[in-house]
Coordinates of C-alpha atoms and ligand atoms in Angstrom, one line a residue:
Chain A
M1 CA -18.7 18.5 -19.6
T2 CA -19.1 14.9 -18.7
L3 CA -15.6 14.8 -17.6
I4 CA -15.3 13.4 -14.1
E5 CA -17.9 12.3 -11.6
R6 CA -15.5 12.3 -8.6
Q7 CA -17.1 14.1 -5.7
A8 CA -14.0 15.9 -4.8
R9 CA -13.5 17.6 -8.1
P10 CA -12.2 21.2 -7.7
S11 CA -14.4 22.6 -5.0
Q12 CA -15.3 26.2 -5.7
G13 CA -15.1 27.9 -2.3
K14 CA -11.4 27.0 -1.7
A15 CA -8.3 28.2 -3.4
S16 CA -8.6 26.6 -6.8
V17 CA -4.9 25.5 -6.9
S18 CA -3.5 22.9 -4.5
V19 CA -0.1 22.4 -6.1
R20 CA 1.5 24.9 -8.5
L21 CA 4.8 24.6 -10.2
A22 CA 5.8 27.7 -12.1
G23 CA 8.8 27.4 -14.5
V24 CA 10.5 24.9 -12.2
S25 CA 14.0 23.7 -13.2
K26 CA 16.2 21.4 -11.2
V27 CA 19.9 20.9 -11.9
F28 CA 22.0 18.3 -9.9
G29 CA 25.7 18.9 -9.6
R30 CA 27.8 21.6 -11.1
G31 CA 29.9 22.3 -14.2
S32 CA 30.5 19.5 -16.7
S33 CA 28.9 16.9 -14.5
A34 CA 25.7 18.8 -14.0
V35 CA 22.5 16.9 -14.8
R36 CA 19.4 19.0 -15.7
A37 CA 16.7 16.7 -14.3
L38 CA 13.8 19.1 -14.9
D39 CA 13.4 22.0 -17.3
R40 CA 10.9 24.8 -16.9
I41 CA 8.1 22.7 -15.7
S42 CA 4.8 24.4 -15.2
L43 CA 1.9 22.5 -13.7
Q44 CA -1.2 23.3 -11.8
I45 CA -3.2 20.8 -9.8
A46 CA -6.6 21.7 -8.3
P47 CA -7.7 20.6 -4.9
G48 CA -9.1 17.1 -4.9
E49 CA -7.6 16.3 -8.3
F50 CA -5.9 13.0 -9.0
V51 CA -3.0 13.7 -11.4
C52 CA -0.8 10.9 -12.8
L53 CA 2.7 11.7 -14.0
I54 CA 4.1 9.5 -16.6
G55 CA 7.4 9.3 -18.4
A56 CA 10.4 7.2 -19.1
S57 CA 12.6 6.2 -16.2
G58 CA 15.2 8.9 -15.4
C59 CA 13.0 11.7 -16.7
G60 CA 12.8 13.4 -13.4
K61 CA 9.5 12.2 -12.0
S62 CA 10.9 11.4 -8.5
T63 CA 12.7 14.7 -8.5
L64 CA 9.5 16.5 -9.2
L65 CA 7.8 14.8 -6.2
S66 CA 10.8 15.6 -4.0
L67 CA 10.5 19.3 -5.0
V68 CA 6.8 19.3 -4.1
A69 CA 7.5 17.6 -0.8
G70 CA 10.2 20.2 0.0
L71 CA 12.9 17.5 0.3
E72 CA 14.8 19.3 -2.5
Q73 CA 14.9 23.0 -3.5
P74 CA 14.3 24.0 -7.2
T75 CA 17.3 25.5 -9.0
A76 CA 14.9 28.0 -10.7
G77 CA 11.1 28.6 -10.6
E78 CA 8.7 28.3 -7.8
V79 CA 6.8 25.5 -6.1
T80 CA 3.8 26.3 -4.0
V81 CA 1.6 23.9 -2.1
G82 CA -1.7 25.4 -0.9
G83 CA -2.6 24.2 2.6
G84 CA 1.0 23.0 3.0
K85 CA 0.7 19.6 4.4
V86 CA 2.2 16.9 2.2
A87 CA 2.4 13.2 2.6
F88 CA 4.7 10.9 0.6
M89 CA 4.4 7.2 -0.3
F90 CA 7.5 5.6 -1.8
Q91 CA 8.0 2.7 -4.2
E92 CA 9.6 0.6 -1.5
A93 CA 7.3 0.9 1.5
A94 CA 10.1 2.5 3.5
L95 CA 8.5 1.2 6.7
F96 CA 10.6 1.3 9.9
P97 CA 11.7 -2.3 10.5
W98 CA 12.0 -1.9 14.3
L99 CA 8.3 -0.9 14.6
T100 CA 5.2 -2.9 14.1
A101 CA 2.6 -1.9 11.4
A102 CA 0.7 0.0 14.0
G103 CA 3.9 1.5 15.4
N104 CA 4.7 2.8 12.0
V105 CA 1.3 4.5 11.7
E106 CA 1.5 5.8 15.2
L107 CA 4.8 7.5 14.6
A108 CA 3.3 9.5 11.8
L109 CA 0.6 10.5 14.2
R110 CA 3.1 11.5 16.9
A111 CA 4.5 14.2 14.6
H112 CA 1.1 15.9 15.1
G113 CA 1.4 15.7 18.9
S114 CA -1.7 13.7 19.7
A115 CA -1.8 11.7 22.9
K116 CA -0.9 8.0 23.0
A117 CA -4.3 6.5 23.5
E118 CA -5.6 8.7 20.7
R119 CA -2.8 7.6 18.4
Q120 CA -3.5 4.0 19.1
R121 CA -7.1 4.4 18.3
R122 CA -6.4 6.4 15.1
A123 CA -3.8 3.9 13.9
A124 CA -6.2 1.0 14.4
E125 CA -8.8 2.9 12.5
L126 CA -6.4 3.6 9.6
L127 CA -5.2 0.0 9.4
E128 CA -8.9 -1.0 9.3
L129 CA -9.4 1.5 6.4
V130 CA -6.7 -0.2 4.3
H131 CA -8.2 -3.6 5.3
L132 CA -5.3 -4.5 7.7
G133 CA -7.4 -4.7 10.9
G134 CA -5.7 -7.4 13.1
F135 CA -2.3 -7.0 11.5
G136 CA -1.2 -4.0 13.6
G137 CA 1.1 -6.2 15.7
K138 CA 3.0 -7.6 12.7
R139 CA 6.4 -6.3 11.8
P140 CA 7.1 -5.2 8.2
H141 CA 9.1 -8.2 7.3
E142 CA 6.2 -10.5 8.3
L143 CA 3.9 -8.8 5.7
S144 CA 3.6 -9.3 2.0
G145 CA 4.6 -6.6 -0.5
G146 CA 1.0 -5.6 -1.0
M147 CA 0.3 -5.4 2.7
R148 CA 3.4 -3.3 3.3
Q149 CA 2.2 -0.8 0.8
R150 CA -1.2 -0.8 2.6
V151 CA 0.6 0.1 5.8
S152 CA 2.6 2.7 3.9
L153 CA -0.7 4.1 2.6
A154 CA -2.2 4.1 6.1
R155 CA 0.9 5.9 7.4
A156 CA 0.6 8.5 4.7
L157 CA -3.1 9.1 5.5
A158 CA -2.2 9.4 9.2
Q159 CA -0.4 12.6 8.3
D160 CA -3.8 14.1 7.5
A161 CA -2.2 15.9 4.6
D162 CA -3.9 17.9 1.8
V163 CA -1.6 16.6 -0.8
L164 CA -0.5 12.9 -1.2
L165 CA 2.5 12.2 -3.4
M166 CA 2.9 8.7 -4.6
D167 CA 6.1 7.5 -6.3
E168 CA 5.4 4.3 -8.2
P169 CA 3.9 2.9 -5.1
F170 CA 2.6 -0.3 -6.8
G171 CA 5.5 -0.7 -9.2
A172 CA 6.8 -3.8 -7.4
L173 CA 3.5 -5.6 -7.0
D174 CA 1.9 -8.3 -9.0
A175 CA -1.0 -7.3 -11.3
M176 CA -3.7 -8.8 -9.2
T177 CA -2.6 -7.1 -5.9
R178 CA -2.2 -3.9 -7.9
D179 CA -5.8 -4.0 -9.2
V180 CA -7.1 -4.5 -5.7
L181 CA -5.1 -1.6 -4.4
H182 CA -6.3 0.6 -7.3
D183 CA -9.9 0.0 -6.2
E184 CA -9.0 0.7 -2.6
L185 CA -7.2 3.9 -3.5
D186 CA -10.3 5.0 -5.5
R187 CA -12.5 4.3 -2.5
I188 CA -10.3 6.1 0.0
C189 CA -9.8 9.2 -2.3
A190 CA -13.6 9.4 -3.0
G191 CA -14.2 10.0 0.7
R192 CA -11.8 12.9 1.2
D193 CA -10.6 16.1 -0.3
L194 CA -7.2 14.7 -1.1
T195 CA -5.0 16.0 -3.9
V196 CA -2.9 13.2 -5.4
L197 CA 0.2 13.4 -7.5
F198 CA 0.8 9.8 -8.6
V199 CA 4.0 8.8 -10.5
T200 CA 4.0 5.7 -12.6
H201 CA 5.6 4.4 -15.8
N202 CA 2.6 2.2 -16.4
V203 CA 0.3 4.0 -18.9
R204 CA -2.8 1.9 -18.1
E205 CA -2.4 2.4 -14.4
A206 CA -2.2 6.2 -15.0
V207 CA -5.4 6.1 -17.0
R208 CA -7.1 3.8 -14.6
L209 CA -6.5 6.2 -11.7
G210 CA -6.0 9.7 -12.9
D211 CA -8.4 12.6 -13.6
R212 CA -5.4 13.9 -15.7
V213 CA -2.4 12.2 -17.1
V214 CA 0.7 14.5 -17.5
V215 CA 3.3 13.2 -19.9
L216 CA 7.0 14.2 -19.3
S217 CA 9.8 14.0 -21.8
S218 CA 13.2 12.7 -21.0
R219 CA 16.5 14.6 -20.3
P220 CA 15.6 17.2 -19.4
G221 CA 12.1 16.5 -18.1
R222 CA 9.5 18.8 -19.7
V223 CA 5.7 18.6 -19.8
I224 CA 4.9 17.4 -23.4
E225 CA 1.2 16.8 -23.0
D226 CA -1.6 17.0 -20.5
F227 CA -4.4 14.5 -21.1
D228 CA -7.8 14.7 -19.4
V229 CA -9.3 11.3 -18.6
P230 CA -13.0 11.6 -19.5
I231 CA -13.9 8.1 -18.2
G232 CA -16.4 7.7 -15.4
R233 CA -15.7 5.8 -12.2
P234 CA -15.6 3.0 -11.2
R235 CA -13.1 2.2 -13.8
R236 CA -11.5 -1.1 -14.7
I237 CA -7.9 -1.3 -15.9
D238 CA -8.9 -3.8 -18.6
S239 CA -11.9 -1.8 -19.9
A240 CA -12.0 -0.7 -23.6
A241 CA -12.1 3.0 -22.7
V242 CA -9.0 2.8 -20.6
A243 CA -7.2 0.7 -23.2
E244 CA -8.1 3.2 -25.9
L245 CA -6.8 6.3 -24.1
A246 CA -3.8 4.3 -22.9
A247 CA -2.9 3.5 -26.5
R248 CA -3.1 7.1 -27.5
I249 CA -0.8 8.2 -24.7
T250 CA 1.6 5.3 -25.4
D251 CA 1.8 6.5 -29.0
R252 CA 2.6 10.0 -27.8
L253 CA 5.3 8.6 -25.5
R254 CA 6.8 6.5 -28.3
E255 CA 6.9 9.5 -30.7
E256 CA 8.7 11.4 -28.0
M257 CA 11.2 8.6 -27.3
S258 CA 12.1 8.0 -30.9
R259 CA 12.6 11.8 -31.4
H260 CA 14.8 11.7 -28.3
G261 CA 16.7 8.7 -29.6
K262 CA 17.8 10.6 -32.8
Chain B
M1 CA -28.6 -29.8 16.1
A2 CA -27.0 -33.0 17.5
S3 CA -24.9 -33.6 14.4
D4 CA -23.9 -30.0 14.4
S5 CA -22.5 -30.1 17.9
A6 CA -20.9 -33.5 17.2
A7 CA -19.2 -31.9 14.2
R8 CA -18.1 -29.0 16.4
G9 CA -16.7 -31.4 18.9
L10 CA -14.9 -33.2 16.2
V11 CA -13.4 -30.0 15.0
M12 CA -12.3 -29.1 18.5
L13 CA -10.8 -32.5 19.0
E14 CA -8.9 -32.2 15.8
A15 CA -7.7 -28.7 16.7
S16 CA -6.5 -29.8 20.1
A17 CA -4.7 -32.8 18.5
Q18 CA -3.1 -30.4 16.1
L19 CA -2.1 -28.1 18.9
Q20 CA -0.5 -30.9 20.8
D21 CA 1.2 -32.1 17.7
A22 CA 2.5 -28.6 17.0
R23 CA 3.7 -28.3 20.6
G24 CA 5.5 -31.6 20.4
S25 CA 7.1 -30.8 17.1
R26 CA 8.1 -27.3 18.4
L27 CA 9.8 -28.9 21.3
R28 CA 11.6 -31.4 19.0
A29 CA 12.6 -28.5 16.7
R30 CA 14.0 -26.6 19.6
A31 CA 16.0 -29.6 20.9
G32 CA 17.2 -30.2 17.3
K33 CA 18.3 -26.5 17.0
A34 CA 20.2 -26.6 20.3
W35 CA 21.9 -29.8 19.3
A36 CA 22.8 -28.4 15.9
A37 CA 24.4 -25.3 17.7
L38 CA 26.1 -27.4 20.3
W39 CA 27.8 -30.3 18.5
P40 CA 30.3 -28.3 16.5
K41 CA 31.4 -26.6 19.7
A42 CA 31.7 -29.9 21.6
L43 CA 33.6 -31.3 18.7
A44 CA 36.0 -28.4 18.6
I45 CA 36.7 -28.7 22.4
A46 CA 37.3 -32.5 21.9
I47 CA 39.7 -31.8 19.1
V48 CA 41.6 -29.2 21.2
L49 CA 41.8 -31.6 24.2
A50 CA 43.0 -34.5 22.0
G51 CA 45.7 -32.3 20.3
W52 CA 46.8 -31.1 23.7
Q53 CA 46.9 -34.6 25.1
L54 CA 49.0 -35.7 22.0
I55 CA 51.5 -33.0 22.5
H56 CA 51.7 -34.0 26.2
L57 CA 52.2 -37.6 25.3
S58 CA 54.9 -36.7 22.7
G59 CA 57.0 -35.6 25.7
W60 CA 57.6 -32.1 24.6
K61 CA 58.9 -30.0 27.5
K62 CA 57.8 -32.9 29.7
D63 CA 58.8 -31.4 33.0
I64 CA 57.0 -28.1 32.5
F65 CA 54.1 -28.6 30.1
P66 CA 51.1 -30.1 31.8
G67 CA 48.5 -32.4 30.1
P68 CA 44.8 -31.7 30.0
G69 CA 44.1 -34.2 32.8
A70 CA 46.3 -32.5 35.4
T71 CA 45.2 -29.0 34.3
L72 CA 41.5 -29.8 34.4
A73 CA 41.9 -31.5 37.8
N74 CA 43.7 -28.4 39.1
L75 CA 40.9 -26.2 37.7
W76 CA 38.3 -28.4 39.4
D77 CA 40.1 -28.0 42.7
Q78 CA 40.5 -24.3 42.4
L79 CA 36.8 -24.0 41.6
H80 CA 36.2 -25.4 45.1
T81 CA 38.3 -22.7 46.8
G82 CA 37.0 -19.3 47.7
L83 CA 40.0 -17.6 46.3
L84 CA 39.3 -18.2 42.6
W85 CA 35.7 -17.1 43.0
H86 CA 36.8 -14.1 44.9
A87 CA 39.2 -13.2 42.1
I88 CA 36.6 -13.8 39.4
G89 CA 34.3 -11.5 41.4
T90 CA 36.8 -8.7 41.6
T91 CA 37.7 -9.0 37.9
L92 CA 34.2 -9.1 36.7
Q93 CA 33.2 -6.2 38.8
R94 CA 36.0 -4.2 37.2
A95 CA 34.9 -5.4 33.8
V96 CA 31.3 -4.3 34.4
V97 CA 32.2 -0.9 35.8
G98 CA 34.9 -0.2 33.2
F99 CA 32.8 -1.4 30.3
G100 CA 29.8 0.5 31.6
L101 CA 31.9 3.7 31.8
A102 CA 33.2 3.1 28.3
V103 CA 29.6 2.6 27.0
L104 CA 28.5 5.8 28.6
I105 CA 31.4 7.9 27.3
G106 CA 31.6 6.2 23.9
S107 CA 27.8 6.7 23.4
V108 CA 27.9 10.4 24.3
V109 CA 31.0 11.1 22.2
G110 CA 29.6 9.1 19.3
A111 CA 26.3 10.9 19.5
L112 CA 27.9 14.3 19.6
V113 CA 30.4 13.5 16.8
S114 CA 27.8 12.0 14.5
R115 CA 25.6 15.1 14.8
I116 CA 28.0 18.0 15.0
K117 CA 30.0 18.5 11.8
P118 CA 33.0 20.6 13.1
L119 CA 33.4 18.1 15.9
R120 CA 33.6 15.3 13.4
A121 CA 36.2 17.0 11.4
A122 CA 38.1 17.7 14.6
I123 CA 38.1 14.3 16.4
G124 CA 36.5 11.8 14.0
S125 CA 39.8 10.4 12.8
L126 CA 41.3 10.8 16.3
I127 CA 38.7 8.2 17.5
T128 CA 39.7 5.7 14.8
G129 CA 43.4 6.4 15.7
L130 CA 42.7 5.6 19.3
Q131 CA 41.1 2.4 18.3
T132 CA 44.3 1.2 16.6
M133 CA 46.4 2.0 19.8
P134 CA 47.5 -1.1 21.7
S135 CA 46.0 -0.4 25.1
I136 CA 48.9 -1.9 27.0
A137 CA 50.9 1.1 25.8
W138 CA 48.7 3.3 27.9
F139 CA 49.7 1.7 31.2
P140 CA 52.9 3.6 31.9
F141 CA 51.0 6.8 31.3
A142 CA 48.1 5.6 33.5
I143 CA 50.3 4.4 36.3
I144 CA 52.2 7.6 36.5
L145 CA 49.0 9.5 36.4
F146 CA 46.9 7.5 38.9
G147 CA 49.4 5.3 40.7
I148 CA 49.0 1.5 41.2
S149 CA 45.2 1.7 41.5
T150 CA 42.0 0.5 40.1
T151 CA 41.5 3.9 38.6
A152 CA 44.6 3.3 36.4
I153 CA 43.0 0.1 35.1
M154 CA 39.6 1.7 34.5
F155 CA 41.3 4.5 32.6
V156 CA 42.9 2.1 30.2
I157 CA 39.7 0.0 29.8
V158 CA 37.7 3.2 28.8
L159 CA 40.4 4.3 26.4
G160 CA 40.5 0.8 24.9
A161 CA 36.7 0.3 24.6
A162 CA 35.1 3.7 24.2
P163 CA 36.4 4.4 20.6
S164 CA 34.9 1.2 19.3
I165 CA 31.6 2.0 20.9
A166 CA 31.6 5.6 19.6
N167 CA 32.6 4.4 16.1
G168 CA 29.8 1.8 16.1
L169 CA 27.2 4.5 16.9
I170 CA 28.7 6.9 14.3
A171 CA 28.6 4.2 11.6
G172 CA 25.0 3.4 12.5
V173 CA 24.0 7.1 12.1
D174 CA 26.0 7.4 8.9
Y175 CA 24.4 4.4 7.3
T176 CA 20.8 5.1 8.2
P177 CA 19.1 4.1 5.0
P178 CA 18.3 7.4 3.0
T179 CA 14.9 6.1 2.1
L180 CA 14.0 5.8 5.8
L181 CA 15.4 9.3 6.4
R182 CA 13.2 10.7 3.6
A183 CA 10.2 8.9 5.0
G184 CA 10.9 10.3 8.4
K185 CA 11.3 13.8 7.1
V186 CA 8.1 13.8 5.1
M187 CA 6.3 12.4 8.2
G188 CA 7.3 15.6 10.0
L189 CA 10.2 14.3 12.2
R190 CA 12.7 17.1 12.7
R191 CA 16.0 17.4 14.5
L192 CA 15.7 15.8 17.9
S193 CA 12.6 13.8 17.1
L194 CA 14.2 12.6 13.9
Y195 CA 17.2 11.5 15.9
R196 CA 15.2 9.9 18.7
Y197 CA 12.6 8.1 16.7
L198 CA 14.5 7.3 13.5
I199 CA 18.3 7.6 13.5
L200 CA 18.9 6.1 16.9
P201 CA 16.7 3.0 16.4
A202 CA 18.1 2.6 12.9
S203 CA 21.6 2.6 14.3
L204 CA 21.0 -0.1 16.8
P205 CA 22.5 -3.1 14.9
A206 CA 25.8 -1.1 14.2
F207 CA 25.8 0.1 17.9
V208 CA 25.6 -3.5 19.1
A209 CA 28.4 -4.5 16.8
G210 CA 30.4 -1.6 18.3
L211 CA 29.6 -2.8 21.8
K212 CA 30.8 -6.3 21.0
Q213 CA 34.1 -5.0 19.7
G214 CA 34.4 -2.6 22.6
W215 CA 33.9 -5.5 25.0
A216 CA 36.8 -7.5 23.4
F217 CA 39.0 -4.4 23.8
A218 CA 37.9 -3.9 27.4
W219 CA 38.5 -7.5 28.4
R220 CA 42.0 -7.4 26.9
S221 CA 42.8 -4.1 28.6
L222 CA 41.6 -5.4 31.9
M223 CA 43.8 -8.5 31.7
A224 CA 46.8 -6.5 30.8
G225 CA 46.0 -4.1 33.6
E226 CA 45.6 -6.7 36.2
L227 CA 49.0 -8.2 35.3
L228 CA 50.8 -4.8 35.3
V229 CA 48.9 -3.1 38.1
V230 CA 49.0 -5.6 40.9
I231 CA 47.2 -4.3 43.8
A232 CA 48.0 -5.9 47.2
N233 CA 45.3 -7.7 49.1
Q234 CA 42.9 -7.6 46.2
P235 CA 43.0 -11.0 44.5
S236 CA 41.9 -10.8 40.9
I237 CA 42.4 -13.2 38.0
G238 CA 45.4 -11.2 36.9
V239 CA 46.9 -11.4 40.4
L240 CA 46.4 -15.2 40.5
L241 CA 48.0 -15.5 37.1
S242 CA 51.1 -13.4 38.1
T243 CA 51.4 -15.4 41.3
D244 CA 51.5 -18.5 39.3
Q245 CA 54.2 -17.0 37.1
D246 CA 56.2 -16.1 40.1
Q247 CA 55.9 -19.6 41.5
A248 CA 56.4 -21.2 38.1
D249 CA 53.1 -23.0 38.7
M250 CA 52.3 -24.0 35.1
V251 CA 49.4 -26.2 35.9
S252 CA 47.6 -23.5 37.8
A253 CA 48.5 -20.8 35.2
T254 CA 47.0 -22.9 32.4
A255 CA 43.8 -23.5 34.5
I256 CA 43.5 -19.7 35.0
I257 CA 43.9 -19.1 31.3
I258 CA 41.0 -21.5 30.6
V259 CA 38.9 -19.4 33.0
I260 CA 39.8 -16.2 31.2
L261 CA 39.0 -17.8 27.8
V262 CA 35.6 -19.1 29.1
I263 CA 34.6 -15.7 30.5
G264 CA 35.5 -14.0 27.2
I265 CA 33.5 -16.5 25.1
V266 CA 30.5 -16.4 27.4
V267 CA 30.2 -12.6 27.3
D268 CA 30.8 -12.6 23.5
S269 CA 28.0 -15.0 23.0
L270 CA 25.7 -12.8 25.0
F271 CA 26.4 -10.0 22.4
N272 CA 25.7 -12.6 19.7
V273 CA 22.4 -13.4 21.3
A274 CA 21.4 -9.7 21.4
N275 CA 22.5 -9.3 17.8
G276 CA 20.5 -12.3 16.7
A277 CA 17.4 -11.0 18.5
I278 CA 17.6 -7.7 16.8
R279 CA 18.2 -9.2 13.4
R280 CA 15.2 -11.5 13.8
R281 CA 13.0 -8.6 15.0
W282 CA 14.0 -6.6 11.9
G283 CA 13.6 -9.6 9.5
L284 CA 17.3 -9.5 8.7
A285 CA 18.0 -13.1 9.9
G286 CA 19.0 -15.6 7.3
S287 CA 16.6 -18.3 8.2
Ligands
ADP1 N1 20.4 13.5 -5.8 C1 20.8 13.5 -7.1 N2 22.0 13.8 -7.5 C2 22.4 13.8 -8.8 N3 21.6 13.4 -9.8 C3 20.3 13.1 -9.5 C4 19.9 13.0 -8.2 N4 18.6 12.6 -8.1 C5 18.2 12.4 -9.4 N5 19.3 12.7 -10.3 C6 19.3 12.5 -11.7 O1 18.2 13.2 -12.2 C7 17.5 12.5 -13.2 C8 16.1 12.3 -12.9 O2 16.0 11.3 -11.8 P1 14.7 10.8 -11.2 O3 13.9 12.0 -10.8 O4 15.0 9.8 -10.1 O5 13.9 10.1 -12.4 P2 12.7 9.2 -12.4 O6 12.1 9.2 -11.1 O7 11.8 9.8 -13.5 O8 13.1 7.8 -12.9 C9 18.3 11.3 -13.5 O9 19.2 11.5 -14.6 C10 19.1 11.1 -12.2 O10 20.3 10.5 -12.5
MG2 MG1 11.8 7.5 -9.8

């Protein structure tokens, strides 16, 4: 198999599943106004794997992430996260406006009970890692959208989690900033044993980043197909290989949407 | 080498010139800003004085109604007596103590009610009800309970101001943005730490708005109290005002009213400064 050259591909010694969803359904509300957001989803993600989740808006992608994060409980089925620690990165950076960039990162470290000096050192290190050294004293509103997402990434990494959930984190950024952040995300993931579940509605972004691309149907959300991405890294979002697989996935999505439309 | 250091010198010169330029333009900008903030106020005062003078000139209630000239002269004189300053001192001291108590009690009640569901169901609407209560209506109750005393005044100030302060905090907690709450929860903030590091700071703007409203109620309650609860040998602004009423000294009464107005406006603008500072810090300010 020439599949993936990522170093952190399923390591043998550890448990071979990092995130497992078994027959998970989620219904919001009750009675006639009930919305079935997810329907019997089963999904397994190996440690160190980067899985992209793609589907039309409203198909339950964010709900799925909330279930994995433990922010919501499934109506049926079971969600298990090996290792347990989960970090979350949202579409809007969700930074705390009363804290500086460094303060935001330090607050995530505080939850782990490290001492103040240690927190400051670690926060500076993490900001350096996302190329924001020297911006620690800025407040969120003084930063650009891309920089805010970098802080948000640093804050997520500060949690030292095993699983990183990302909900359309680059959806609001311009294409150029997004490309740069894709490269940085690749670089950061390559160095650690981080399992990533990345939600997007941009097919090319999914192929650019993922070891796998899982396609969800709409209303209710179901897994309709699970694509492997046999493209070596580093990848470029405008490479022929990425475009070719993206086109195949888009066709599959279109087919699903037109079937749904009937 | 030589040309290199010359070039460096040139760059430094340029930089320092730019710095001075920047400093000068910053000063100018600050002066411009102050002027922009001041002139509408100056104009408003001028319009009020002119209108007042016109009414005075029209001869309406000529024997009783003083013109701005006589009133301001009287105010000027009173500002040079110890009595007015003594009275201002007493009144402000009561304001600070009463408002401070209201902040303390309002914050504790607000914090408890916002966190404990049954408590909210029990007294949440009672707090809003208290807020609509005209505070002067409490005085008979307070005077019977505490007699003609400072305690009676403090009691009514707290009842007037604490509900607004509690409600400000409750509103802040209720409207903590859900995205921030989710972010805090996934970061591992729980219960007390969630409250301390996320919900409380997120509530700050609403809390300051509550403080501002609470101050307005406290100031009104205090003035009503000083007029109704006249304590002998303790000159306060209210006592001066009721003495003027007894002596039908319209000029002095008007001068005292101006003092009350000015104190109210000054304190209110302090809250506005605090509010503006928070909004700027958070990036909420318009400009
Ligand atoms: N808290 C909620 N209460 C009720 N309905 C919800 C809630 N969260 C999501 N939904 C519904 O569930 C469906 C999936 O939502 P979501 O997971 O946000 O979709 P996506 O992220 O794929 O756009 C939508 O129809 C949405 O209206
Ligand atoms: Mg979503």
